[in-house]
mmCIF file of C-alpha atoms in Angstrom:
data_model
loop_
_atom_site.group_PDB
_atom_site.id
_atom_site.type_symbol
_atom_site.label_atom_id
_atom_site.label_comp_id
_atom_site.label_asym_id
_atom_site.label_seq_id
_atom_site.Cartn_x
_atom_site.Cartn_y
_atom_site.Cartn_z
ATOM 1 C CA SER A 1 -7.244 22.379 7.914
ATOM 2 C CA GLN A 2 -7.804 19.316 6.021
ATOM 3 C CA GLN A 3 -8.133 20.070 1.669
ATOM 4 C CA GLY A 4 -10.056 16.564 1.278
ATOM 5 C CA GLU A 5 -13.531 15.206 2.784
ATOM 6 C CA GLU A 6 -15.081 12.115 3.126
ATOM 7 C CA ASP A 7 -18.342 11.170 2.835
ATOM 8 C CA PRO A 8 -19.581 8.359 3.996
ATOM 9 C CA GLN A 9 -17.313 8.420 7.750
ATOM 10 C CA ALA A 10 -18.614 5.623 7.884
ATOM 11 C CA LEU A 11 -19.875 2.002 6.028
ATOM 12 C CA SER A 12 -21.093 -1.128 6.968
ATOM 13 C CA ILE A 13 -21.995 -3.490 4.517
ATOM 14 C CA GLN A 14 -22.096 -7.140 4.024
ATOM 15 C CA GLU A 15 -19.623 -9.456 2.923
ATOM 16 C CA GLY A 16 -20.397 -9.350 -1.453
ATOM 17 C CA GLU A 17 -21.256 -5.981 -1.502
ATOM 18 C CA ASN A 18 -20.238 -3.147 -2.842
ATOM 19 C CA ALA A 19 -18.238 0.380 -0.638
ATOM 20 C CA THR A 20 -18.665 3.074 -2.279
ATOM 21 C CA MET A 21 -16.315 5.943 -0.436
ATOM 22 C CA ASN A 22 -16.529 9.458 -1.494
ATOM 23 C CA CYS A 23 -13.833 11.816 -0.812
ATOM 24 C CA SER A 24 -14.034 16.282 -2.239
ATOM 25 C CA TYR A 25 -11.206 18.650 -2.495
ATOM 26 C CA LYS A 26 -10.962 22.019 -2.579
ATOM 27 C CA THR A 27 -8.138 23.322 -4.518
ATOM 28 C CA SER A 28 -6.492 21.986 -7.511
ATOM 29 C CA ILE A 29 -3.817 18.767 -7.614
ATOM 30 C CA ASN A 30 -1.871 17.122 -9.827
ATOM 31 C CA ASN A 31 -2.349 13.626 -8.443
ATOM 32 C CA LEU A 32 -4.863 12.413 -5.564
ATOM 33 C CA GLN A 33 -4.370 8.852 -4.536
ATOM 34 C CA TRP A 34 -6.286 7.003 -1.976
ATOM 35 C CA TYR A 35 -5.002 4.968 1.045
ATOM 36 C CA ARG A 36 -5.978 2.061 3.860
ATOM 37 C CA GLN A 37 -5.250 2.115 7.094
ATOM 38 C CA ASN A 38 -6.499 -1.077 9.768
ATOM 39 C CA SER A 39 -7.057 -0.459 12.928
ATOM 40 C CA GLY A 40 -3.950 1.489 14.710
ATOM 41 C CA ARG A 41 -1.239 0.268 11.890
ATOM 42 C CA GLY A 42 0.435 2.039 9.008
ATOM 43 C CA LEU A 43 -1.503 3.338 5.937
ATOM 44 C CA VAL A 44 -1.015 1.346 2.974
ATOM 45 C CA HIS A 45 -0.821 3.036 -0.404
ATOM 46 C CA LEU A 46 -4.003 1.415 -2.638
ATOM 47 C CA ILE A 47 -3.880 3.865 -5.687
ATOM 48 C CA LEU A 48 -2.756 6.495 -7.254
ATOM 49 C CA ILE A 49 -4.533 9.074 -10.307
ATOM 50 C CA ARG A 50 -3.559 11.422 -12.045
ATOM 51 C CA SER A 51 -5.348 14.931 -12.844
ATOM 52 C CA ASN A 52 -6.048 13.747 -16.185
ATOM 53 C CA GLU A 53 -7.416 10.942 -15.753
ATOM 54 C CA ARG A 54 -10.679 10.330 -15.571
ATOM 55 C CA GLU A 55 -10.834 6.303 -13.893
ATOM 56 C CA LYS A 56 -8.348 4.143 -12.905
ATOM 57 C CA HIS A 57 -8.722 0.271 -11.791
ATOM 58 C CA SER A 58 -6.633 -2.265 -9.915
ATOM 59 C CA GLY A 59 -7.809 -5.573 -8.749
ATOM 60 C CA ARG A 60 -11.595 -4.865 -7.124
ATOM 61 C CA LEU A 61 -10.605 -1.431 -6.821
ATOM 62 C CA ARG A 62 -12.176 1.407 -9.464
ATOM 63 C CA VAL A 63 -10.689 5.203 -8.851
ATOM 64 C CA THR A 64 -12.817 7.764 -10.640
ATOM 65 C CA LEU A 65 -11.593 11.107 -10.823
ATOM 66 C CA ASP A 66 -14.141 14.365 -11.940
ATOM 67 C CA THR A 67 -11.456 17.852 -11.365
ATOM 68 C CA SER A 68 -14.685 20.046 -12.545
ATOM 69 C CA LYS A 69 -16.081 18.799 -9.678
ATOM 70 C CA LYS A 70 -13.271 18.563 -7.547
ATOM 71 C CA SER A 71 -14.354 15.198 -6.221
ATOM 72 C CA SER A 72 -12.872 11.130 -6.361
ATOM 73 C CA SER A 73 -14.346 8.270 -5.401
ATOM 74 C CA LEU A 74 -13.369 4.686 -4.147
ATOM 75 C CA LEU A 75 -15.449 1.504 -5.384
ATOM 76 C CA ILE A 76 -14.555 -1.378 -3.938
ATOM 77 C CA THR A 77 -16.594 -4.575 -5.631
ATOM 78 C CA ALA A 78 -17.381 -8.116 -4.185
ATOM 79 C CA SER A 79 -16.223 -6.833 -0.782
ATOM 80 C CA ARG A 80 -14.462 -9.279 2.079
ATOM 81 C CA ALA A 81 -14.299 -9.407 5.329
ATOM 82 C CA ALA A 82 -10.344 -8.286 5.201
ATOM 83 C CA ASP A 83 -11.695 -4.975 3.631
ATOM 84 C CA THR A 84 -12.719 -3.566 6.934
ATOM 85 C CA ALA A 85 -10.616 -0.090 7.274
ATOM 86 C CA SER A 86 -10.547 2.884 7.152
ATOM 87 C CA TYR A 87 -10.485 4.540 3.508
ATOM 88 C CA PHE A 88 -8.469 8.060 2.901
ATOM 89 C CA CYS A 89 -7.731 9.788 0.383
ATOM 90 C CA ALA A 90 -5.175 12.249 0.341
ATOM 91 C CA THR A 91 -4.512 15.227 -2.845
ATOM 92 C CA ASP A 92 -1.022 17.051 -3.579
ATOM 93 C CA GLY A 93 -2.275 20.498 -3.597
ATOM 94 C CA SER A 94 -1.334 21.072 -6.515
ATOM 95 C CA SER A 95 2.738 21.841 -4.833
ATOM 96 C CA ASN A 96 5.660 19.990 -6.416
ATOM 97 C CA THR A 97 6.516 18.297 -3.454
ATOM 98 C CA GLY A 98 5.859 15.428 -1.945
ATOM 99 C CA LYS A 99 2.786 15.989 1.188
ATOM 100 C CA LEU A 100 0.380 15.156 1.402
ATOM 101 C CA ILE A 101 -3.212 16.455 2.731
ATOM 102 C CA PHE A 102 -5.564 14.336 3.533
ATOM 103 C CA GLY A 103 -8.928 13.606 4.365
ATOM 104 C CA GLN A 104 -11.077 12.811 7.513
ATOM 105 C CA GLY A 105 -11.408 9.441 6.134
ATOM 106 C CA THR A 106 -14.457 6.349 6.362
ATOM 107 C CA THR A 107 -14.082 3.687 7.919
ATOM 108 C CA LEU A 108 -15.862 0.635 6.473
ATOM 109 C CA GLN A 109 -17.033 -2.473 7.692
ATOM 110 C CA VAL A 110 -17.726 -5.102 6.521
ATOM 111 C CA LYS A 111 -19.607 -8.458 8.187
ATOM 112 C CA PRO A 112 -19.112 -11.748 6.952
ATOM 113 C CA ASP B 1 5.984 -4.895 5.008
ATOM 114 C CA SER B 2 5.987 -1.387 3.854
ATOM 115 C CA GLY B 3 9.965 -1.493 4.207
ATOM 116 C CA VAL B 4 10.002 1.982 6.134
ATOM 117 C CA THR B 5 10.858 1.221 9.926
ATOM 118 C CA GLN B 6 10.507 3.342 12.828
ATOM 119 C CA THR B 7 11.217 3.245 16.493
ATOM 120 C CA PRO B 8 10.195 3.239 19.132
ATOM 121 C CA LYS B 9 6.695 1.778 18.876
ATOM 122 C CA HIS B 10 5.741 3.217 21.975
ATOM 123 C CA LEU B 11 6.623 5.785 24.003
ATOM 124 C CA ILE B 12 5.008 7.308 27.270
ATOM 125 C CA THR B 13 6.264 10.481 28.881
ATOM 126 C CA ALA B 14 5.134 13.402 31.603
ATOM 127 C CA THR B 15 4.456 16.484 30.326
ATOM 128 C CA GLY B 16 7.360 19.462 29.755
ATOM 129 C CA GLN B 17 9.583 16.462 27.861
ATOM 130 C CA ARG B 18 11.357 15.594 25.251
ATOM 131 C CA VAL B 19 11.801 12.331 22.383
ATOM 132 C CA THR B 20 13.349 11.525 19.774
ATOM 133 C CA LEU B 21 10.926 9.565 16.940
ATOM 134 C CA ARG B 22 13.289 7.427 15.165
ATOM 135 C CA CYS B 23 12.882 6.033 11.087
ATOM 136 C CA SER B 24 14.847 4.706 8.161
ATOM 137 C CA PRO B 25 13.158 5.190 5.167
ATOM 138 C CA ARG B 26 13.034 2.033 2.201
ATOM 139 C CA SER B 27 15.907 0.911 0.465
ATOM 140 C CA GLY B 28 16.115 3.794 -2.537
ATOM 141 C CA ASP B 29 13.635 6.234 -1.373
ATOM 142 C CA LEU B 30 15.053 9.898 -1.036
ATOM 143 C CA SER B 31 12.438 11.826 0.414
ATOM 144 C CA VAL B 32 11.307 11.313 4.123
ATOM 145 C CA TYR B 33 7.577 12.387 5.085
ATOM 146 C CA TRP B 34 6.723 12.707 9.228
ATOM 147 C CA TYR B 35 2.946 12.862 10.280
ATOM 148 C CA GLN B 36 1.184 13.104 12.703
ATOM 149 C CA GLN B 37 -2.782 11.384 13.447
ATOM 150 C CA SER B 38 -4.585 12.264 15.883
ATOM 151 C CA LEU B 39 -8.616 11.947 17.201
ATOM 152 C CA ASP B 40 -9.227 14.916 16.572
ATOM 153 C CA GLN B 41 -6.314 16.517 13.649
ATOM 154 C CA GLY B 42 -6.687 13.468 11.779
ATOM 155 C CA LEU B 43 -3.791 13.022 9.177
ATOM 156 C CA GLN B 44 -2.188 16.121 9.595
ATOM 157 C CA PHE B 45 0.780 16.808 7.132
ATOM 158 C CA LEU B 46 4.486 17.869 9.506
ATOM 159 C CA ILE B 47 7.470 18.203 7.044
ATOM 160 C CA GLN B 48 9.321 16.837 4.749
ATOM 161 C CA TYR B 49 13.264 16.063 3.677
ATOM 162 C CA TYR B 50 14.870 15.186 0.557
ATOM 163 C CA ASN B 51 17.932 14.014 0.551
ATOM 164 C CA GLY B 52 18.955 15.555 3.699
ATOM 165 C CA GLU B 53 17.694 19.426 2.714
ATOM 166 C CA GLU B 54 13.817 20.161 4.352
ATOM 167 C CA ARG B 55 12.056 19.854 1.491
ATOM 168 C CA ALA B 56 8.613 20.930 2.807
ATOM 169 C CA LYS B 57 6.269 22.073 5.359
ATOM 170 C CA GLY B 58 3.121 21.638 7.346
ATOM 171 C CA ASN B 59 1.743 22.630 10.645
ATOM 172 C CA ILE B 60 4.665 21.616 12.568
ATOM 173 C CA LEU B 61 4.561 23.193 16.064
ATOM 174 C CA GLU B 62 8.160 24.981 17.012
ATOM 175 C CA ARG B 63 8.447 22.875 19.114
ATOM 176 C CA PHE B 64 9.125 20.609 17.171
ATOM 177 C CA SER B 65 12.169 19.793 15.065
ATOM 178 C CA ALA B 66 13.204 17.551 12.358
ATOM 179 C CA GLN B 67 16.208 16.195 10.347
ATOM 180 C CA GLN B 68 17.366 13.448 7.464
ATOM 181 C CA PHE B 69 20.689 12.258 7.674
ATOM 182 C CA PRO B 70 23.867 11.291 5.489
ATOM 183 C CA ASP B 71 22.372 7.034 5.552
ATOM 184 C CA LEU B 72 18.852 9.156 5.091
ATOM 185 C CA HIS B 73 17.389 8.048 8.171
ATOM 186 C CA SER B 74 15.781 10.525 9.880
ATOM 187 C CA GLU B 75 14.631 11.470 12.942
ATOM 188 C CA LEU B 76 11.598 13.476 14.606
ATOM 189 C CA ASN B 77 12.483 15.681 17.852
ATOM 190 C CA LEU B 78 9.480 17.256 20.586
ATOM 191 C CA SER B 79 10.528 19.055 23.108
ATOM 192 C CA SER B 80 8.391 20.170 26.014
ATOM 193 C CA LEU B 81 5.800 17.857 25.273
ATOM 194 C CA GLU B 82 2.333 18.967 26.182
ATOM 195 C CA LEU B 83 -1.263 16.112 27.182
ATOM 196 C CA GLY B 84 -2.605 17.440 23.156
ATOM 197 C CA ASP B 85 0.848 15.919 21.283
ATOM 198 C CA SER B 86 -0.358 12.628 21.721
ATOM 199 C CA ALA B 87 -1.164 10.814 18.846
ATOM 200 C CA LEU B 88 0.461 8.298 16.541
ATOM 201 C CA TYR B 89 3.583 10.018 14.515
ATOM 202 C CA PHE B 90 4.115 8.233 11.320
ATOM 203 C CA CYS B 91 7.180 8.071 9.496
ATOM 204 C CA ALA B 92 6.797 7.401 5.208
ATOM 205 C CA SER B 93 9.088 7.394 2.492
ATOM 206 C CA SER B 94 8.889 7.469 -1.304
ATOM 207 C CA PRO B 95 11.759 7.670 -4.223
ATOM 208 C CA GLN B 96 11.456 10.703 -5.388
ATOM 209 C CA GLY B 97 10.538 14.370 -3.267
ATOM 210 C CA GLN B 98 7.294 15.073 -5.633
ATOM 211 C CA GLY B 99 4.082 14.076 -5.801
ATOM 212 C CA ALA B 100 3.596 11.500 -8.360
ATOM 213 C CA TYR B 101 4.892 8.832 -6.280
ATOM 214 C CA GLU B 102 2.684 7.080 -3.737
ATOM 215 C CA GLN B 103 3.818 7.092 0.039
ATOM 216 C CA TYR B 104 5.814 3.840 1.503
ATOM 217 C CA PHE B 105 4.529 4.105 5.817
ATOM 218 C CA GLY B 106 5.675 2.938 8.384
ATOM 219 C CA PRO B 107 3.838 1.370 11.942
ATOM 220 C CA GLY B 108 4.131 4.333 13.580
ATOM 221 C CA THR B 109 5.192 5.050 16.830
ATOM 222 C CA ARG B 110 1.664 5.955 18.969
ATOM 223 C CA LEU B 111 3.137 9.121 21.825
ATOM 224 C CA THR B 112 1.475 9.101 25.483
ATOM 225 C CA VAL B 113 1.764 12.231 27.018
ATOM 226 C CA THR B 114 1.087 12.146 30.615
#
């Protein structure tokens, strides 16, 4: 079964608003990553946060990680219509391989 | 463009058949990963190869097999196909074999089993 659970499953906002997606996982991790997928296309890496980091920024993205609660959140600020996509968190399950365990994703719709 | 190529883009075949999906990783990447994405199972890790050797195995059926060749391209073989094997199959690559690296995904192969 997938390790990550994401909340909400779907989110609809207006352009310019902020979007927050949450991810919970079950086992310990070394790293947590967020990916974006436009409809039916390949995934695009957004950001990687290590287990000893609490927060990371990349442009309009802010990711937080709380290993005590086994949860992470992705904040997209000042959203644009082009941000419409599905967003997935993925963990490595503290393995020493590259295997990623994905959540079921949050579908974000940004209305112009 | 991630630099990862996958062929074919679409594949329609009948139950019981066998197909081969092909993946070329980004130049310089040693690890190749295969994932299956379906509506009911979501994104599932199948298998990882690192520099020609199997590195990790996930929920890969016995009817499925993969290999990575000396030029680092990889093939995923699916045999005795069933309707439930219809899905998007993604290949990804990364420079090394550990999870500390982002993975670069190909555009996927959409397999339809009729």
